[in-house]
Tab-separated table of C-alpha atoms in Angstrom:
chain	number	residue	atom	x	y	z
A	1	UNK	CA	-7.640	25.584	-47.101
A	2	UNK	CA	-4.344	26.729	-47.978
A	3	UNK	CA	-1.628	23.686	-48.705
A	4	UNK	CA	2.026	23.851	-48.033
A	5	UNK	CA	4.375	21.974	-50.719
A	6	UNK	CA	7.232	20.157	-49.071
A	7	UNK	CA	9.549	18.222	-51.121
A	8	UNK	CA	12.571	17.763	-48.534
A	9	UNK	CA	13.718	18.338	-45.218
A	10	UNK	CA	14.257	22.210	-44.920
A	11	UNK	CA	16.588	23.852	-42.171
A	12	UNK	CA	14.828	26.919	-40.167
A	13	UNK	CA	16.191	30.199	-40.870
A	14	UNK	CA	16.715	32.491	-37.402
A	15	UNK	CA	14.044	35.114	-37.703
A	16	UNK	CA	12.451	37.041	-35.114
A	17	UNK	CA	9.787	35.597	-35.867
A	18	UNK	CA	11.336	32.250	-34.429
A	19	UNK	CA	12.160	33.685	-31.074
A	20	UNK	CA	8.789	34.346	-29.693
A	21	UNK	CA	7.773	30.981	-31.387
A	22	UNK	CA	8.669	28.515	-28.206
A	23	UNK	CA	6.191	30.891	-26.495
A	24	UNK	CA	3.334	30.548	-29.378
A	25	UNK	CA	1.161	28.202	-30.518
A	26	UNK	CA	3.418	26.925	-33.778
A	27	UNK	CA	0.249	26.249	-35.975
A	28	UNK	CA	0.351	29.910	-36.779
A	29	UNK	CA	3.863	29.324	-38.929
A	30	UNK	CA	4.741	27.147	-41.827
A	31	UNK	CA	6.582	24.152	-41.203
A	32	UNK	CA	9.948	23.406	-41.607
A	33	UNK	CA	11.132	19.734	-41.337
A	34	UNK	CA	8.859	17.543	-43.650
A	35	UNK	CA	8.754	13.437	-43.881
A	36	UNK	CA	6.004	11.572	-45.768
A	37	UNK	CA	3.436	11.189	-42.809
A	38	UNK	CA	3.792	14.577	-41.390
A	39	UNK	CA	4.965	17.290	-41.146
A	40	UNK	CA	6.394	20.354	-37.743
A	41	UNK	CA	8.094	23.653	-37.364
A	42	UNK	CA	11.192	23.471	-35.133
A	43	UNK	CA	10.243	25.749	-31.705
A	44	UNK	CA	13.163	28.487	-31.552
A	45	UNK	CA	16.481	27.839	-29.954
A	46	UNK	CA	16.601	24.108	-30.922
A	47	UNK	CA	17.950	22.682	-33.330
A	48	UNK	CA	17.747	19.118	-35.236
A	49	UNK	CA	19.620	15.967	-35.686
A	50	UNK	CA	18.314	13.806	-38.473
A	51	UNK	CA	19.508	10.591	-39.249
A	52	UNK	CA	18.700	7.131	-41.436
A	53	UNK	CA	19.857	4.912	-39.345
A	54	UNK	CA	17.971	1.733	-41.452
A	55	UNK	CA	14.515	1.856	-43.403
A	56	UNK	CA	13.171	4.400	-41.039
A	57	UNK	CA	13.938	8.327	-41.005
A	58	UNK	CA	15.070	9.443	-36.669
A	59	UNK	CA	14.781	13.129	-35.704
A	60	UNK	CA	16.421	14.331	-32.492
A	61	UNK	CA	15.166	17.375	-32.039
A	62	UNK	CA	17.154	19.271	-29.105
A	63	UNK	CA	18.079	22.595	-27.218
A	64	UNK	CA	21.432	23.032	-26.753
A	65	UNK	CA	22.228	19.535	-25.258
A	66	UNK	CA	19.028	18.529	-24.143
A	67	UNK	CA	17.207	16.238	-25.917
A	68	UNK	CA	13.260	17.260	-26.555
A	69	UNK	CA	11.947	14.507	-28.221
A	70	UNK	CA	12.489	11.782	-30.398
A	71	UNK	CA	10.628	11.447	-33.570
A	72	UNK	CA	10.408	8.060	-35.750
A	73	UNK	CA	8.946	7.905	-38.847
A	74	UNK	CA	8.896	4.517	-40.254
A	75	UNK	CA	6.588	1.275	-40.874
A	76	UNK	CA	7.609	-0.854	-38.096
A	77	UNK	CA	7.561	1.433	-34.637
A	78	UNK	CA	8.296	0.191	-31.118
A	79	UNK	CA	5.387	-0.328	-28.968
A	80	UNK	CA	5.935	1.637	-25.953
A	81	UNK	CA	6.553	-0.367	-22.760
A	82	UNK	CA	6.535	-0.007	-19.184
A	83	UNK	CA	3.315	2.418	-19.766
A	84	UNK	CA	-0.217	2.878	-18.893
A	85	UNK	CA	-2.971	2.309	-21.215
A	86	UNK	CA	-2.907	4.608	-24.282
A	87	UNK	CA	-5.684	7.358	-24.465
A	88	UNK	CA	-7.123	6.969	-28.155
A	89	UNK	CA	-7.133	10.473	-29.646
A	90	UNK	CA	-8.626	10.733	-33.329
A	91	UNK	CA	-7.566	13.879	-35.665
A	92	UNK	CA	-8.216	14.599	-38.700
A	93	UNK	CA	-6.740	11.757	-41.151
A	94	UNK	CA	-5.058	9.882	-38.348
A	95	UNK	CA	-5.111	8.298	-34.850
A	96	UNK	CA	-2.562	9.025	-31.935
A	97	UNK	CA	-2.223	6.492	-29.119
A	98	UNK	CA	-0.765	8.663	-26.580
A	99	UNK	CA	1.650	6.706	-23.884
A	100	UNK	CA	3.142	7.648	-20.163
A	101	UNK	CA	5.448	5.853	-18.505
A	102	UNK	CA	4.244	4.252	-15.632
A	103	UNK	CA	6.982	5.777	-13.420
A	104	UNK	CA	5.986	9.164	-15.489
A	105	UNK	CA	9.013	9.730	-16.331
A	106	UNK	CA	8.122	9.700	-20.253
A	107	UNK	CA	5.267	10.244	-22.986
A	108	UNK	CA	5.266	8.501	-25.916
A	109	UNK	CA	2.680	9.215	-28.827
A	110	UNK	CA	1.848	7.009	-31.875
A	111	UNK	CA	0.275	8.153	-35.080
A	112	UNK	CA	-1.575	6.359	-37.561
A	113	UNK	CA	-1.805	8.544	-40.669
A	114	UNK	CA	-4.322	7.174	-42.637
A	115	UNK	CA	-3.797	6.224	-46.040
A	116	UNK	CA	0.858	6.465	-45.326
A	117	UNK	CA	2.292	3.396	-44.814
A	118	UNK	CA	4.637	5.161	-42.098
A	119	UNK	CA	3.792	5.935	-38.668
A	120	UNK	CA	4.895	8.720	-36.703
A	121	UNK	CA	6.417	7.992	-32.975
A	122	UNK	CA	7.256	10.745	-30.706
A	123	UNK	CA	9.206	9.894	-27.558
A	124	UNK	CA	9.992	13.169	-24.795
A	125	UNK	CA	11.391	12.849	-21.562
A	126	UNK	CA	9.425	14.472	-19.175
A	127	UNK	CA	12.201	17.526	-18.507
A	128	UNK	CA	11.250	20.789	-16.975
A	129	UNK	CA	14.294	22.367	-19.058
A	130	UNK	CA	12.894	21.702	-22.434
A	131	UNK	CA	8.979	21.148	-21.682
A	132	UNK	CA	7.973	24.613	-23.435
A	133	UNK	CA	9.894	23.592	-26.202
A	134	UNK	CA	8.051	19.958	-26.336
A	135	UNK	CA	4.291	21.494	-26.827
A	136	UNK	CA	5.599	23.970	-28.831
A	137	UNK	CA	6.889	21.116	-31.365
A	138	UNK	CA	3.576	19.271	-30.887
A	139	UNK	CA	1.516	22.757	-31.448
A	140	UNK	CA	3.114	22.714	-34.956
A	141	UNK	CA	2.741	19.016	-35.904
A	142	UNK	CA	0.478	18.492	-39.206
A	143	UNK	CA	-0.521	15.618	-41.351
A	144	UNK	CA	1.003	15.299	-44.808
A	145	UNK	CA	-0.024	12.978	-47.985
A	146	UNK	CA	1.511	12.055	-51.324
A	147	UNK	CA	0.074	14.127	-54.611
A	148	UNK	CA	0.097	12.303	-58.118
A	149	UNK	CA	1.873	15.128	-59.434
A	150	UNK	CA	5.119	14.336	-57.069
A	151	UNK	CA	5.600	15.927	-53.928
A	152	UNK	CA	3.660	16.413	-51.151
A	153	UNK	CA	0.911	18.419	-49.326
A	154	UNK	CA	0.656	19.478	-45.564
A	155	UNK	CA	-2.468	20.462	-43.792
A	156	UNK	CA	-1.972	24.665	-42.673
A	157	UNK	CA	-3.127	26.062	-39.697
A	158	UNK	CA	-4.273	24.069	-36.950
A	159	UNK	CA	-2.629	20.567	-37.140
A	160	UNK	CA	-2.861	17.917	-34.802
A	161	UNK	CA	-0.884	19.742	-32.138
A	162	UNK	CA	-4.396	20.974	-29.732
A	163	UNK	CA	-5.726	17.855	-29.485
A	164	UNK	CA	-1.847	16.329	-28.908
A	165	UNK	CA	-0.914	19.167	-26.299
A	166	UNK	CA	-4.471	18.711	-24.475
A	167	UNK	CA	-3.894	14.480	-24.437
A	168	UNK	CA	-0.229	14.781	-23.256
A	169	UNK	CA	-1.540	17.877	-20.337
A	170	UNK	CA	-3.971	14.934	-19.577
């Protein structure tokens, strides 16, 4: 299994490669924004806003104005209220408790990573305008751990995003 070193959060380059990417299944391309529990690939045409705003690491990830998720990554995550029960989903080297609203106006999805001390929350807005965009950023969402040697390594290829994409479809 091939591994992909990430040391820091890395800005996409345009490619054409990018542009038929919010149409794909973004497991087929390396990722591109990297925190110590995971890892994604930015879909094409959005862009990201990244910001410490405490002990915790915030990603807005957006297209043009519109916001397509919200990604935490931290120790201490908000349990999601106003919600039904969670379905359980189990990957491979984590758990996801996947969330919606009970006026289904939002999905919320919380991963365990086993073995990180951080969790991984990812909050969308259920928006026609940006819902390609949304499971294309969950298509390309991978586990990451720590090596000895510094740094870190990411899972390639299929992530977590099928079983993520087929909870949220749900």
């Amino acid at each position: 299994m091939k591994l992909i070193l990430g040391l820091a959060l890395a800005l996409p380059l345009a490619t054409s490669m990018d542009v038929r990417a919010a149409e794909e299944n973004l497991s087929h391309y390396p990722c591109n924004v990297f925190n110590p529990a995971a890892c994604f690939r930015l879909p094409a045409n959005t862009h990201l806003d990244y910001s410490v705003p405490a002990d915790f690491d915030l990603y807005r990830v957006l297209k043009g104005d519109a916001e397509v998720a919200v990604i935490y990554v931290g120790s201490a995550p908000r349990r999601p209220e106003g919600s039904l029960e969670p379905r359980i989903i189990h990957m491979k080297g984590a758990r996801a408790e996947v969330y919606d609203a009970l006026d289904g106006s939002r999905v919320e999805i919380l991963i365990s990573v086993r073995g990180a001390d951080s969790k991984v929350h990812i909050i969308s807005e259920i928006d026609p305008v940006v819902q390609r965009e949304f499971v294309a950023l969950l298509t390309g969402l991978r586990g990451c751990r720590y090596i000895r040697a510094g740094g870190q390594k990411c899972a390639a290829g299929q992530g977590w995003g099928e079983l993520l994409v087929k909870a949220v479809r749900e």
